[in-house]
Amino acid sequence: MGTSESAAAKVTIDPSFTVGPVRRRTFGAFVEHLGRCVYTGIFEPEHLKADEDGFRKDVLELTRELGVSTVRYPGGNFVSGYRWEDGVGPVEQRPARLDLAWHSTDPNLVGVDEFAKWSAKAGVETMMAVNLGTRGTQEALDLLEYCNIDGGTAFSDQRKANGAETGYGIRMWCLGNEMDGPWQIGHKNALEYGRLAADTARGMRMIDPDLELVACGSSGPTMPTFGEWERVVLTETYDVVDLVSAHQYFEDFGDLQEHLAAGHKMDSFIRDIVAHIDHVKSVKKSDKQVNISFDEWNVWHMSRGESKSPTGQDWPVAPVLLEDIYTVADAVVVGDLLITLLRNTDRVHSASLAQLVNVIAPIMTEPGGRAWKQTTFHPFALTSRHAAGTVLQLAVESPLVSGGKTPGFTALSAVATLDADKGEAVVFAVNRSATDALTLDAAVAGLGNVKVIEAVTYANKDPYWQATADDSTSVLPAQNVSVKADGGRLTAELPAVSWSMIRLALES
């Protein structure tokens, strides 16, 4: 197994060593006006399973099963050219607008009020983004007033007239999106953006000082301005924001072992962001701690044809865009990325899988037809359902593997959570080796007597198997009969390219 001497990994799990709480906001997602995420995704009034507001009930059901906590809206690149006023009021009077970000047309049939209704039905918290690309502070303040003031002002009374008697109470707000990116409408340099974000944050806090505000960090670790962008932006905004955003996507370019390095790369990115945040904290001699909102992450095969936007005079409504069909290997990577986010729960306070439906998503739909689960649905749903309580800091000794560009990363990626109230610990583990099985040998005596109550593994002899609408169930997480707990040790066989969850009952 690469440079390793053994295909065994040793782990020590002890409740005395903790990272921080399991945060429900780690299990967020993202709905952007992009491709078929909104139209024929969450919203399709003509569908047989549409409810009275035009939302697909099958998608709502799958969203609840996925265990999504927060949903970021309405973008993404889309928000940098968005006029929120276009999406409120009588639907028949709303204008259709060109969406320059994705070379499409948005009919504005879904806007702030509709999304608030959908969020309530889905049981999710809205994370709202404001346009700091083509617009600025005043428009952000207007939107906040519309959303959160109960009444007695122009915009709040407009919302009431549009059918929502009380405000939506939205707590989390993103101050723009990827403003470091030259592809972004209204792209700014770090100082321009930092000052605008700070002005906007100060104004928003005059309306509600308890909002949770997210400043734009770098769009990815490969950005030439990464690091310096964070320094300049946080120098301007540190005192008025709570979080800085992180975005990172991963793609399989034909080297499976390199693809499986994604969690290792995300971990490195997080450590770098923390260093840049804490540098500004130190220079400012601040007692305040700014943390990370990892509000875009996923596997995205962006070099493939389905990610190419329309061109020329073609400005379609809800075109097929970014509709990756995921493999078992992609699902293992997604499971590993969730493990990485949990392992960094002390500094990553929120995260959003991008996106929820059709667009690089765990849920797919057919217009007028079926909805189905992609491979990536399963590790997300199970982790969201069973990770609770406290994240434990594990001691890990693992063989190393190497990808084509990434040398020497651990074959085992693991995290454990402890829910003392429920009397349950859960181990999440990924075998990142593309070729070899791995034996997990975990010392669990610190947990007391434990009993395995569930052990499942997601893997397949063909790691490139893909779910489809016709067959989404042939490969599912299956019982791992090798898992045993005895005499203070937990052992398990982890197949190559696999994600596993082991639930342990703590016996008094």
XYZ file of C-alpha atoms in Angstrom:
508
model
C 0.000 0.000 0.000
C 2.220 2.816 -1.279
C 5.080 3.317 1.159
C 3.342 1.433 3.970
C 4.645 -1.695 5.646
C 1.259 -3.031 6.668
C -2.367 -2.857 5.575
C -3.490 -2.205 9.162
C -4.397 1.092 10.797
C -4.419 1.617 14.553
C -6.739 4.121 16.193
C -7.243 5.188 19.797
C -10.649 6.548 20.751
C -10.905 8.202 24.160
C -13.655 10.581 25.349
C -11.084 12.646 27.245
C -9.809 14.089 23.971
C -12.314 16.257 22.146
C -12.338 18.666 19.204
C -15.654 20.424 19.753
C -19.385 19.947 19.341
C -21.041 18.315 16.358
C -22.609 21.315 14.641
C -25.891 20.767 12.837
C -24.905 23.513 10.399
C -22.123 21.239 9.128
C -24.864 19.442 7.201
C -25.996 22.385 5.116
C -26.676 22.462 1.379
C -27.070 25.041 -1.372
C -29.851 26.049 -3.746
C -28.822 28.432 -6.525
C -30.760 29.720 -9.497
C -28.549 27.610 -11.715
C -29.540 24.959 -14.240
C -32.412 22.813 -12.954
C -31.793 23.288 -9.238
C -34.847 25.517 -8.747
C -37.030 25.029 -11.845
C -37.900 21.309 -12.288
C -35.783 20.750 -9.167
C -37.429 22.012 -5.996
C -40.187 23.807 -7.950
C -42.366 22.323 -10.703
C -46.038 23.356 -10.434
C -47.102 21.104 -13.320
C -45.716 17.958 -11.688
C -48.165 15.353 -10.394
C -46.417 15.480 -7.023
C -46.406 19.268 -6.751
C -48.046 20.764 -3.675
C -50.309 23.813 -3.542
C -47.279 26.122 -3.815
C -45.705 24.303 -6.762
C -42.991 22.507 -4.795
C -42.214 18.892 -5.601
C -43.215 16.798 -2.590
C -40.879 13.983 -3.628
C -37.928 16.392 -3.482
C -39.067 17.752 -0.129
C -39.236 14.211 1.225
C -35.740 13.385 -0.029
C -34.400 16.672 1.365
C -35.713 15.755 4.799
C -34.279 12.234 4.486
C -30.901 13.691 3.463
C -30.859 15.501 6.806
C -30.068 18.968 5.499
C -29.838 21.640 8.210
C -29.225 24.951 6.423
C -29.633 25.918 2.773
C -27.682 28.770 1.201
C -29.709 30.860 -1.288
C -29.910 32.254 -4.033
C -26.252 31.920 -5.055
C -23.498 31.465 -5.907
C -22.408 33.364 -8.970
C -26.062 34.089 -9.676
C -26.400 36.420 -6.676
C -23.802 38.884 -7.987
C -26.244 40.099 -10.629
C -29.502 39.452 -8.760
C -32.194 42.050 -8.070
C -34.156 40.509 -5.222
C -37.119 42.837 -5.842
C -37.761 41.006 -9.140
C -38.746 37.874 -7.210
C -41.432 39.286 -4.907
C -45.014 40.371 -5.428
C -47.579 39.072 -7.937
C -45.956 36.364 -10.050
C -47.616 37.538 -13.260
C -45.945 40.940 -12.861
C -42.424 39.679 -12.269
C -39.866 40.356 -15.003
C -37.783 37.684 -16.702
C -34.101 38.615 -16.489
C -30.883 37.501 -18.137
C -28.638 35.590 -15.765
C -25.161 36.526 -16.922
C -23.431 34.119 -14.550
C -24.836 31.014 -16.253
C -25.975 32.497 -19.608
C -29.602 31.654 -18.861
C -32.945 33.365 -18.330
C -34.544 33.494 -14.890
C -38.339 33.922 -14.955
C -38.395 34.929 -11.247
C -41.226 32.526 -10.460
C -39.344 31.656 -7.267
C -37.976 34.403 -5.056
C -37.473 35.253 -1.399
C -41.035 34.517 -0.274
C -41.307 31.237 -2.156
C -37.948 30.056 -0.851
C -38.983 30.929 2.700
C -42.075 28.756 2.247
C -39.998 25.918 0.823
C -37.496 26.156 3.692
C -40.281 25.892 6.255
C -41.691 22.821 4.521
C -38.254 21.220 4.241
C -37.457 22.000 7.868
C -34.229 23.839 7.000
C -32.677 27.138 8.060
C -32.228 29.724 5.318
C -28.748 31.142 4.787
C -29.273 34.239 2.634
C -26.677 35.786 0.313
C -26.733 39.446 -0.715
C -25.522 40.954 -3.973
C -22.287 42.880 -3.480
C -21.355 42.561 -7.143
C -23.656 44.873 -9.093
C -25.329 46.249 -5.963
C -24.242 47.261 -2.487
C -25.014 48.237 1.088
C -28.416 49.860 0.580
C -29.874 46.933 -1.347
C -28.625 44.522 1.330
C -30.283 46.635 4.029
C -33.509 46.711 2.032
C -33.524 42.923 1.723
C -32.823 42.490 5.436
C -35.693 44.837 6.272
C -37.992 42.936 3.912
C -37.046 39.574 5.426
C -36.735 40.244 9.134
C -38.702 43.310 10.253
C -42.218 42.279 11.268
C -43.965 45.441 10.067
C -44.330 49.183 10.134
C -41.781 49.991 7.413
C -42.014 50.174 3.642
C -40.278 46.886 2.870
C -41.721 44.921 5.786
C -45.217 46.094 4.910
C -44.552 45.080 1.310
C -43.737 41.565 2.527
C -46.921 41.510 4.588
C -48.886 42.568 1.514
C -47.217 39.706 -0.335
C -48.629 37.226 2.175
C -46.078 36.822 4.980
C -47.485 38.474 8.106
C -44.329 38.156 10.206
C -40.660 38.326 9.311
C -38.602 35.274 8.424
C -35.981 35.725 11.134
C -33.052 34.817 8.888
C -29.897 34.751 11.037
C -27.086 33.848 8.611
C -26.141 36.227 5.794
C -23.379 35.912 3.189
C -21.816 39.231 2.192
C -21.575 38.475 -1.519
C -20.061 35.479 -3.276
C -16.539 34.703 -4.559
C -15.706 38.348 -5.042
C -12.037 37.419 -5.580
C -12.976 35.633 -8.816
C -12.501 37.485 -12.147
C -15.502 35.482 -13.427
C -17.713 37.201 -10.847
C -19.957 40.055 -11.978
C -18.711 43.067 -10.023
C -15.384 41.395 -9.192
C -13.353 43.542 -6.808
C -9.894 43.533 -5.371
C -9.500 42.635 -1.706
C -9.479 46.194 -0.373
C -12.500 47.254 -2.449
C -14.482 44.237 -1.350
C -13.320 44.384 2.270
C -14.451 47.978 2.686
C -17.807 47.321 1.001
C -18.383 44.200 3.103
C -17.486 46.072 6.283
C -19.842 48.945 5.444
C -22.629 46.478 4.658
C -22.016 44.490 7.836
C -22.079 47.610 10.001
C -25.352 48.713 8.439
C -26.952 45.293 8.838
C -25.911 45.189 12.488
C -27.627 48.532 13.045
C -30.841 46.703 12.165
C -29.956 43.556 14.114
C -26.672 43.311 16.038
C -27.055 39.561 16.514
C -26.911 38.506 12.860
C -24.256 35.971 11.845
C -22.343 37.432 8.917
C -20.022 35.676 6.466
C -17.302 37.554 4.581
C -16.078 36.188 1.258
C -12.853 34.253 1.535
C -10.943 32.895 -1.420
C -12.801 30.859 -4.032
C -10.259 28.076 -3.601
C -6.709 27.331 -2.473
C -5.332 27.673 -6.013
C -6.395 31.312 -6.341
C -3.261 33.435 -6.843
C -4.530 35.858 -4.195
C -5.314 33.190 -1.563
C -3.951 34.226 1.799
C -3.353 37.838 0.915
C -7.070 38.140 0.087
C -7.982 36.794 3.539
C -5.493 39.136 5.224
C -6.789 42.272 3.533
C -10.491 41.401 3.731
C -10.325 40.383 7.388
C -8.258 43.444 8.271
C -11.261 45.477 7.110
C -14.044 43.222 8.419
C -12.713 41.281 11.412
C -14.678 43.212 14.031
C -18.023 43.017 12.200
C -18.178 39.473 10.764
C -18.373 36.053 12.386
C -17.191 33.764 9.612
C -15.123 33.758 6.450
C -16.197 31.559 3.544
C -14.231 28.699 1.994
C -15.025 27.023 -1.330
C -13.390 23.886 -2.734
C -14.347 21.328 -5.375
C -12.710 18.051 -6.376
C -12.592 16.266 -9.712
C -11.539 12.801 -10.876
C -9.167 13.289 -13.820
C -8.685 9.543 -14.319
C -6.334 8.893 -11.395
C -8.520 7.221 -8.759
C -5.854 7.311 -6.056
C -5.359 11.039 -6.591
C -9.138 11.564 -6.467
C -9.176 9.853 -3.070
C -6.757 12.494 -1.754
C -9.607 15.044 -1.628
C -10.100 14.907 2.143
C -6.367 15.327 2.699
C -6.388 18.417 0.468
C -9.427 19.903 2.217
C -7.746 19.392 5.582
C -4.677 21.303 4.369
C -6.866 24.121 3.003
C -8.664 24.470 6.340
C -5.371 24.650 8.242
C -4.151 27.382 5.906
C -7.345 29.430 6.301
C -7.121 29.134 10.081
C -3.545 30.438 9.941
C -4.607 33.470 7.890
C -7.569 34.225 10.173
C -5.486 33.961 13.304
C -2.733 36.125 11.836
C -5.217 38.986 11.536
C -6.555 38.248 15.025
C -3.022 38.475 16.415
C -2.174 41.691 14.574
C -5.410 43.273 15.788
C -4.803 41.960 19.323
C -8.438 40.862 19.266
C -10.201 38.596 21.727
C -12.786 37.752 19.086
C -12.547 34.491 17.130
C -13.613 34.454 13.478
C -14.261 30.962 12.111
C -14.993 29.262 8.779
C -18.151 28.808 6.749
C -17.222 26.113 4.220
C -20.275 27.041 2.207
C -19.375 25.394 -1.108
C -17.847 21.938 -1.278
C -18.392 18.822 -3.353
C -17.103 16.630 -6.138
C -17.591 18.556 -9.386
C -16.305 17.190 -12.695
C -16.273 20.673 -14.144
C -14.213 19.840 -17.239
C -16.977 17.597 -18.592
C -19.524 18.670 -21.187
C -22.468 18.942 -18.788
C -20.750 21.873 -17.090
C -20.543 23.997 -20.253
C -22.920 26.967 -20.203
C -25.045 27.994 -23.209
C -23.527 30.607 -25.503
C -24.501 33.214 -28.070
C -28.180 34.010 -28.447
C -29.257 30.951 -26.466
C -30.543 32.125 -23.066
C -32.699 29.164 -21.930
C -34.707 28.817 -18.737
C -33.361 26.049 -16.480
C -30.969 24.378 -18.926
C -29.252 21.103 -18.110
C -26.095 22.345 -16.388
C -23.558 20.727 -14.032
C -25.601 17.511 -13.902
C -22.796 15.174 -12.870
C -23.764 11.535 -12.393
C -21.745 10.327 -9.443
C -19.853 7.097 -8.860
C -19.304 5.007 -5.752
C -15.803 6.516 -5.587
C -17.305 10.013 -5.665
C -19.551 9.032 -2.750
C -16.552 7.766 -0.782
C -14.857 11.115 -1.388
C -17.969 12.993 -0.207
C -18.033 10.828 2.918
C -14.367 11.640 3.524
C -14.979 15.368 3.068
C -17.696 15.196 5.730
C -15.258 13.385 8.026
C -12.775 16.204 7.412
C -15.339 18.897 8.201
C -16.267 17.142 11.439
C -12.610 16.694 12.370
C -12.254 20.480 12.105
C -15.447 21.338 13.968
C -13.531 23.646 16.314
C -13.025 26.090 13.418
C -15.535 25.047 10.731
C -18.840 26.240 12.152
C -20.975 25.887 9.036
C -20.773 24.068 5.701
C -22.896 23.748 2.570
C -22.826 20.860 0.111
C -23.132 22.451 -3.320
C -25.751 21.795 -4.464
C -29.003 20.097 -3.407
C -30.940 19.095 -6.541
C -29.808 18.251 -10.114
C -26.788 20.576 -10.093
C -23.790 18.525 -8.801
C -26.317 17.174 -6.366
C -27.245 14.136 -4.265
C -30.868 14.381 -5.459
C -31.832 14.152 -9.133
C -35.163 14.695 -10.852
C -36.750 14.117 -14.227
C -38.980 16.985 -15.437
C -42.473 15.671 -14.927
C -41.056 12.342 -13.752
C -39.082 10.592 -11.051
C -36.775 11.789 -8.297
C -33.906 9.574 -7.213
C -30.833 9.352 -4.991
C -27.301 9.640 -6.314
C -24.477 7.630 -4.725
C -23.390 10.692 -2.741
C -26.758 10.819 -0.979
C -25.955 7.888 1.309
C -22.846 8.961 3.264
C -24.303 12.434 3.733
C -27.668 11.171 5.001
C -26.153 8.630 7.392
C -23.557 11.039 8.776
C -26.174 13.745 9.285
C -28.505 11.276 10.985
C -26.017 9.719 13.385
C -23.246 12.253 14.113
C -24.241 13.947 17.365
C -22.845 15.233 20.608
C -19.080 15.793 20.642
C -16.391 15.196 18.024
C -13.533 13.179 19.495
C -9.877 13.724 18.617
C -8.461 10.390 17.453
C -4.903 9.144 17.569
C -4.306 7.437 14.204
C -1.427 5.343 12.901
C -2.109 4.558 9.260
C -0.287 3.282 6.198
C 0.359 5.909 3.566
C -0.765 6.023 -0.059
C 0.245 8.372 -2.870
C -1.684 9.806 -5.775
C -0.213 11.086 -8.997
C 0.230 14.595 -7.595
C -0.229 14.068 -3.849
C 2.407 11.998 -2.068
C 2.151 10.327 1.293
C -1.346 10.788 2.711
C -2.976 8.404 5.174
C -4.973 5.484 3.832
C -7.341 5.763 6.786
C -9.448 8.868 7.294
C -11.592 8.640 10.406
C -13.523 10.570 12.999
C -15.683 9.578 15.963
C -18.573 11.318 17.682
C -19.854 10.714 21.205
C -23.447 11.346 22.232
C -23.278 10.901 26.010
C -26.991 11.580 26.488
C -27.895 8.806 24.072
C -25.091 6.521 25.230
C -23.742 6.081 21.706
C -20.452 6.588 19.907
C -20.164 6.522 16.116
C -17.035 5.906 14.067
C -16.916 7.148 10.483
C -14.040 5.752 8.434
C -12.835 5.892 4.824
C -10.260 3.625 3.242
C -8.568 5.920 0.757
C -6.536 3.171 -0.886
C -7.601 2.580 -4.479
C -6.315 -1.006 -4.439
C -5.967 -2.563 -0.967
C -8.262 -3.463 1.878
C -7.394 -2.014 5.278
C -7.765 -3.511 8.738
C -9.050 -1.062 11.334
C -7.813 -1.831 14.852
C -9.259 0.658 17.327
C -8.564 0.847 21.049
C -11.898 1.783 22.603
C -11.356 0.881 26.274
C -11.724 4.541 27.181
C -15.369 4.320 26.137
C -15.999 1.477 28.583
C -17.827 -1.634 27.476
C -19.184 -1.182 23.967
C -21.490 -3.183 21.743
C -21.826 -2.845 17.973
C -25.406 -1.882 17.166
C -24.925 -1.102 13.460
C -22.038 -1.366 11.025
C -22.438 -0.488 7.345
C -19.976 -0.045 4.495
C -20.488 1.633 1.146
C -18.263 0.127 -1.550
C -18.474 -1.824 -4.789
C -16.123 -4.032 -6.772
C -16.546 -1.449 -9.539
C -15.866 1.925 -7.867
C -17.161 3.641 -11.008
C -20.678 2.217 -10.672
C -23.274 4.988 -11.014
C -26.844 5.188 -9.793
C -29.542 6.122 -12.298
C -33.263 6.736 -12.205
C -33.708 3.151 -13.417
C -31.301 1.662 -10.879
C -30.496 3.638 -7.763
C -30.616 0.710 -5.316
C -28.289 -2.032 -6.613
C -25.418 -0.566 -4.572
C -26.370 0.669 -1.115
C -24.610 0.810 2.259
C -24.526 -2.818 3.391
C -23.895 -4.591 6.668
C -20.205 -5.095 7.412
C -20.073 -8.492 9.099
C -16.353 -8.168 9.875
C -16.901 -5.534 12.569
C -16.332 -6.815 16.104
C -15.947 -5.222 19.528
C -14.234 -7.337 22.172
C -11.978 -6.685 25.165
C -11.615 -2.970 24.601
C -10.811 -3.335 20.897
C -12.879 -2.624 17.834
C -11.808 -4.316 14.602
C -13.133 -4.049 11.066
C -12.136 -4.862 7.511
C -12.464 -1.847 5.254
C -12.491 -2.610 1.519
C -10.519 -0.466 -0.895
C -12.383 2.727 -1.861
C -14.941 2.460 0.924
C -16.864 4.543 3.428
C -18.013 2.949 6.684
C -20.115 3.855 9.714
C -19.904 1.878 12.955
C -22.373 2.690 15.749
C -21.460 1.606 19.252
C -23.722 1.421 22.295
C -21.964 2.371 25.507
C -22.882 -0.121 28.195
C -22.914 1.110 31.776
